[in-house]
Short mmCIF file of N, CA and C in Angstrom, two decimals:
data_model
loop_
_atom_site.label_atom_id
_atom_site.label_comp_id
_atom_site.label_asym_id
_atom_site.label_seq_id
_atom_site.Cartn_x
_atom_site.Cartn_y
_atom_site.Cartn_z
N GLN A 1 -23.07 -25.29 -0.53
CA GLN A 1 -23.33 -24.28 0.52
C GLN A 1 -22.18 -23.26 0.49
N ASN A 2 -21.06 -24.06 1.01
CA ASN A 2 -19.92 -23.17 1.28
C ASN A 2 -19.37 -22.50 0.27
N GLU A 3 -20.06 -22.81 -0.97
CA GLU A 3 -19.21 -21.93 -2.42
C GLU A 3 -20.06 -20.74 -2.49
N ALA A 4 -21.06 -20.63 -1.64
CA ALA A 4 -22.12 -19.35 -2.12
C ALA A 4 -21.17 -18.07 -1.89
N PRO A 5 -20.58 -17.63 -0.72
CA PRO A 5 -19.57 -16.64 -0.33
C PRO A 5 -18.62 -16.09 -1.53
N PHE A 6 -18.02 -17.42 -2.01
CA PHE A 6 -16.93 -17.02 -2.75
C PHE A 6 -17.59 -17.32 -4.33
N ARG A 7 -18.54 -17.35 -4.78
CA ARG A 7 -19.26 -17.31 -6.08
C ARG A 7 -18.84 -15.82 -6.66
N PHE A 8 -19.07 -14.69 -5.86
CA PHE A 8 -18.72 -13.47 -6.70
C PHE A 8 -17.37 -12.85 -7.07
N LEU A 9 -16.70 -13.87 -6.60
CA LEU A 9 -15.29 -13.53 -7.20
C LEU A 9 -14.92 -14.21 -8.57
N SER A 10 -16.05 -14.85 -9.06
CA SER A 10 -15.96 -15.31 -10.33
C SER A 10 -16.47 -14.68 -11.39
N GLY A 11 -15.93 -14.91 -12.77
CA GLY A 11 -16.51 -14.08 -13.74
C GLY A 11 -16.06 -12.66 -13.85
N GLY A 12 -16.81 -11.64 -14.33
CA GLY A 12 -16.39 -10.35 -14.39
C GLY A 12 -15.68 -9.85 -13.09
N PHE A 13 -16.60 -9.78 -12.25
CA PHE A 13 -16.40 -8.92 -10.83
C PHE A 13 -14.98 -9.76 -10.33
N GLY A 14 -14.76 -10.67 -10.50
CA GLY A 14 -13.50 -11.39 -9.98
C GLY A 14 -12.14 -11.20 -10.82
N ILE A 15 -12.47 -10.66 -12.05
CA ILE A 15 -11.35 -10.47 -12.91
C ILE A 15 -10.95 -9.08 -12.40
N MET A 16 -11.89 -8.14 -12.38
CA MET A 16 -11.98 -6.61 -11.76
C MET A 16 -11.48 -6.73 -10.62
N PHE A 17 -11.73 -7.52 -9.62
CA PHE A 17 -11.00 -7.56 -8.29
C PHE A 17 -9.71 -7.98 -8.36
N ASN A 18 -9.30 -8.70 -9.19
CA ASN A 18 -7.91 -9.08 -9.23
C ASN A 18 -7.06 -8.17 -9.66
N VAL A 19 -7.64 -7.48 -10.94
CA VAL A 19 -6.90 -6.49 -11.37
C VAL A 19 -6.67 -5.16 -10.55
N LEU A 20 -7.57 -5.02 -9.83
CA LEU A 20 -7.22 -4.08 -8.68
C LEU A 20 -6.37 -4.57 -7.93
N ALA A 21 -6.35 -5.42 -7.14
CA ALA A 21 -5.51 -6.21 -6.15
C ALA A 21 -4.11 -6.09 -6.74
N ILE A 22 -3.99 -6.25 -8.10
CA ILE A 22 -2.72 -6.38 -8.67
C ILE A 22 -1.98 -5.09 -8.72
N ALA A 23 -3.02 -3.96 -9.26
CA ALA A 23 -2.59 -2.65 -9.47
C ALA A 23 -1.97 -2.06 -7.95
N ALA A 24 -2.88 -2.27 -6.89
CA ALA A 24 -2.57 -1.82 -5.49
C ALA A 24 -1.25 -2.44 -5.03
N GLY A 25 -0.99 -3.73 -5.39
CA GLY A 25 0.28 -4.20 -5.18
C GLY A 25 1.63 -3.90 -5.79
N VAL A 26 1.29 -3.57 -7.16
CA VAL A 26 2.42 -2.46 -7.71
C VAL A 26 2.60 -1.19 -7.02
N VAL A 27 1.58 -0.43 -6.80
CA VAL A 27 1.43 0.83 -6.58
C VAL A 27 2.27 0.52 -4.93
N VAL A 28 2.10 -0.42 -4.01
CA VAL A 28 2.64 -0.29 -2.80
C VAL A 28 4.36 -0.66 -3.02
N LEU A 29 4.33 -1.71 -4.11
CA LEU A 29 5.75 -1.87 -4.12
C LEU A 29 6.56 -0.70 -4.85
N ILE A 30 6.20 -0.05 -5.68
CA ILE A 30 6.78 1.30 -5.95
C ILE A 30 6.97 2.25 -5.24
N GLY A 31 6.05 2.53 -4.12
CA GLY A 31 5.86 3.34 -3.10
C GLY A 31 7.12 2.93 -2.05
N ALA A 32 7.07 1.56 -1.79
CA ALA A 32 7.90 1.08 -0.78
C ALA A 32 9.66 1.16 -1.33
N LEU A 33 9.67 1.26 -2.76
CA LEU A 33 11.06 1.38 -3.21
C LEU A 33 11.38 2.89 -3.10
N LYS A 34 10.79 3.75 -3.54
CA LYS A 34 10.78 5.35 -3.41
C LYS A 34 11.03 5.54 -1.82
N MET A 35 10.48 5.15 -0.96
CA MET A 35 10.39 5.51 0.40
C MET A 35 11.90 5.00 1.01
N LYS A 36 12.45 3.74 0.11
CA LYS A 36 13.75 3.17 0.72
C LYS A 36 14.81 4.17 0.04
N LYS A 37 14.33 4.65 -0.75
CA LYS A 37 15.38 5.54 -1.57
C LYS A 37 15.45 6.94 -1.16
N LEU A 38 14.42 7.64 -0.39
CA LEU A 38 13.94 8.78 -0.11
C LEU A 38 13.63 9.77 -1.41
N GLU A 39 12.93 9.22 -2.45
CA GLU A 39 12.74 9.69 -3.98
C GLU A 39 11.57 10.48 -3.68
N SER A 40 10.33 10.05 -3.28
CA SER A 40 9.04 10.56 -3.36
C SER A 40 8.18 10.15 -1.97
N TYR A 41 7.92 11.44 -1.43
CA TYR A 41 7.17 11.58 -0.38
C TYR A 41 5.69 11.23 -0.50
N ASP A 42 5.40 11.39 -1.69
CA ASP A 42 3.88 11.40 -1.66
C ASP A 42 3.59 9.85 -2.55
N TRP A 43 4.43 9.49 -3.00
CA TRP A 43 4.20 7.73 -3.32
C TRP A 43 4.48 7.11 -2.17
N ALA A 44 5.37 7.40 -1.24
CA ALA A 44 5.53 6.77 -0.06
C ALA A 44 4.39 6.56 1.05
N LEU A 45 3.68 7.71 1.24
CA LEU A 45 2.56 8.08 1.80
C LEU A 45 1.34 7.32 1.14
N ALA A 46 1.32 7.37 0.06
CA ALA A 46 0.15 6.65 -0.87
C ALA A 46 0.20 5.39 -0.59
N SER A 47 1.37 4.99 -0.95
CA SER A 47 1.46 3.25 -0.92
C SER A 47 1.04 2.73 0.60
N SER A 48 1.66 3.71 1.82
CA SER A 48 1.34 3.34 2.96
C SER A 48 -0.10 3.26 3.39
N ILE A 49 -0.97 4.03 2.83
CA ILE A 49 -2.39 3.94 2.83
C ILE A 49 -2.97 2.80 2.25
N ILE A 50 -2.49 2.76 1.22
CA ILE A 50 -3.09 1.53 0.39
C ILE A 50 -2.70 0.33 1.01
N ALA A 51 -1.59 0.06 1.44
CA ALA A 51 -1.40 -1.14 2.20
C ALA A 51 -2.27 -1.70 3.51
N MET A 52 -2.74 -0.47 3.79
CA MET A 52 -3.54 -0.51 4.93
C MET A 52 -5.19 -1.07 4.52
N VAL A 53 -5.46 -0.82 3.36
CA VAL A 53 -6.68 -1.06 2.87
C VAL A 53 -6.84 -2.68 2.66
N PRO A 54 -7.94 -3.32 3.85
CA PRO A 54 -8.28 -4.86 3.79
C PRO A 54 -8.44 -5.18 2.21
N CYS A 55 -8.19 -6.35 2.08
CA CYS A 55 -8.45 -7.28 0.81
C CYS A 55 -7.81 -7.03 -0.32
N ILE A 56 -7.10 -5.56 -0.57
CA ILE A 56 -6.71 -5.44 -1.89
C ILE A 56 -5.09 -5.06 -1.66
N SER A 57 -4.85 -4.93 -0.37
CA SER A 57 -3.19 -4.95 -0.50
C SER A 57 -2.40 -6.24 -0.58
N PRO A 58 -1.28 -5.99 -0.85
CA PRO A 58 -0.67 -7.23 -1.04
C PRO A 58 -0.76 -8.24 0.04
N CYS A 59 -0.83 -7.92 1.07
CA CYS A 59 -0.86 -8.79 2.28
C CYS A 59 -1.85 -8.32 3.51
N CYS A 60 -2.94 -9.01 3.36
CA CYS A 60 -3.99 -8.29 4.20
C CYS A 60 -3.79 -8.30 5.73
N TRP A 61 -2.99 -9.00 6.21
CA TRP A 61 -2.72 -9.17 7.64
C TRP A 61 -1.63 -8.25 8.15
N ALA A 62 -0.64 -8.34 7.16
CA ALA A 62 0.56 -7.64 7.62
C ALA A 62 0.24 -6.36 7.42
N GLY A 63 -0.40 -5.71 6.46
CA GLY A 63 -0.43 -4.45 5.59
C GLY A 63 -1.06 -3.50 6.66
N LEU A 64 -1.89 -3.78 7.32
CA LEU A 64 -2.31 -2.82 8.56
C LEU A 64 -1.33 -2.24 9.32
N PRO A 65 -0.56 -3.21 10.01
CA PRO A 65 0.64 -2.85 10.83
C PRO A 65 1.60 -2.02 10.29
N ILE A 66 1.97 -2.89 9.06
CA ILE A 66 3.01 -2.18 8.27
C ILE A 66 2.88 -0.58 7.71
N GLY A 67 1.59 -0.63 7.30
CA GLY A 67 0.91 0.74 6.94
C GLY A 67 0.94 1.58 7.99
N ILE A 68 0.57 1.31 9.11
CA ILE A 68 0.40 2.39 10.05
C ILE A 68 1.81 2.60 10.52
N TRP A 69 2.78 1.73 10.79
CA TRP A 69 4.03 2.03 11.09
C TRP A 69 4.79 3.13 10.22
N ALA A 70 4.58 2.62 8.55
CA ALA A 70 5.10 3.73 7.92
C ALA A 70 4.39 4.95 7.83
N ILE A 71 3.42 5.40 7.95
CA ILE A 71 2.65 6.54 8.21
C ILE A 71 3.02 7.08 9.42
N VAL A 72 3.26 6.52 10.62
CA VAL A 72 4.05 7.25 11.87
C VAL A 72 5.48 7.56 11.45
N VAL A 73 6.26 7.18 10.64
CA VAL A 73 7.73 7.44 10.77
C VAL A 73 7.65 8.26 9.62
N LEU A 74 6.68 8.40 8.32
CA LEU A 74 6.99 9.54 7.44
C LEU A 74 6.35 10.91 8.05
N GLN A 75 5.57 10.89 9.18
CA GLN A 75 5.21 12.20 9.95
C GLN A 75 6.32 12.78 10.54
N LYS A 76 7.29 12.10 11.03
CA LYS A 76 8.50 12.63 11.48
C LYS A 76 8.87 13.75 10.84
N PRO A 77 9.43 14.82 11.77
CA PRO A 77 9.76 15.89 10.94
C PRO A 77 11.26 15.50 10.25
N GLU A 78 12.26 14.73 10.95
CA GLU A 78 13.43 14.53 10.44
C GLU A 78 13.18 13.66 9.23
N VAL A 79 12.11 12.80 9.08
CA VAL A 79 12.16 12.10 7.83
C VAL A 79 11.41 13.05 6.70
N LYS A 80 10.63 13.86 6.90
CA LYS A 80 10.09 14.78 5.90
C LYS A 80 11.48 15.50 5.53
N ALA A 81 12.08 16.09 6.29
CA ALA A 81 13.37 16.67 6.06
C ALA A 81 14.21 16.11 4.87
N ALA A 82 14.62 15.02 5.46
CA ALA A 82 15.12 13.95 4.52
C ALA A 82 14.72 13.73 3.03
N PHE A 83 13.42 13.51 3.09
CA PHE A 83 12.94 13.43 1.46
C PHE A 83 13.32 14.92 1.16
N LYS A 84 13.14 15.94 1.48
CA LYS A 84 13.24 17.32 0.91
C LYS A 84 14.49 17.37 0.55
N ARG A 85 15.63 16.97 1.21
CA ARG A 85 16.72 17.30 1.01
C ARG A 85 17.35 16.54 -0.28
N ILE A 86 16.69 15.26 -0.44
CA ILE A 86 17.18 14.39 -1.24
C ILE A 86 16.44 15.11 -2.80
N THR A 87 15.05 15.01 -2.71
CA THR A 87 14.34 15.56 -3.97
C THR A 87 14.87 17.00 -4.67
N PRO A 88 15.06 16.93 -5.68
CA PRO A 88 15.69 18.24 -6.19
C PRO A 88 14.64 19.30 -6.30
#
């Protein structure tokens, strides 16, 4: 009885779900690195949004507050200006 809710995560659906979760993790990691280096505002914003999506972000419980924090910081004018200064 307790295995029924998790049965859908096996087989083809489970493989696709895991591939999607790994891809989301890679996008979040790339965006975080680009955010740290002030390289790409779009990647940083996209990775912040993906981090907030439950169950596919690399860390479900920490992804929401960290994603919200990142979006709030990215919306500040001085942060946007810093990205524009660095980006050619």
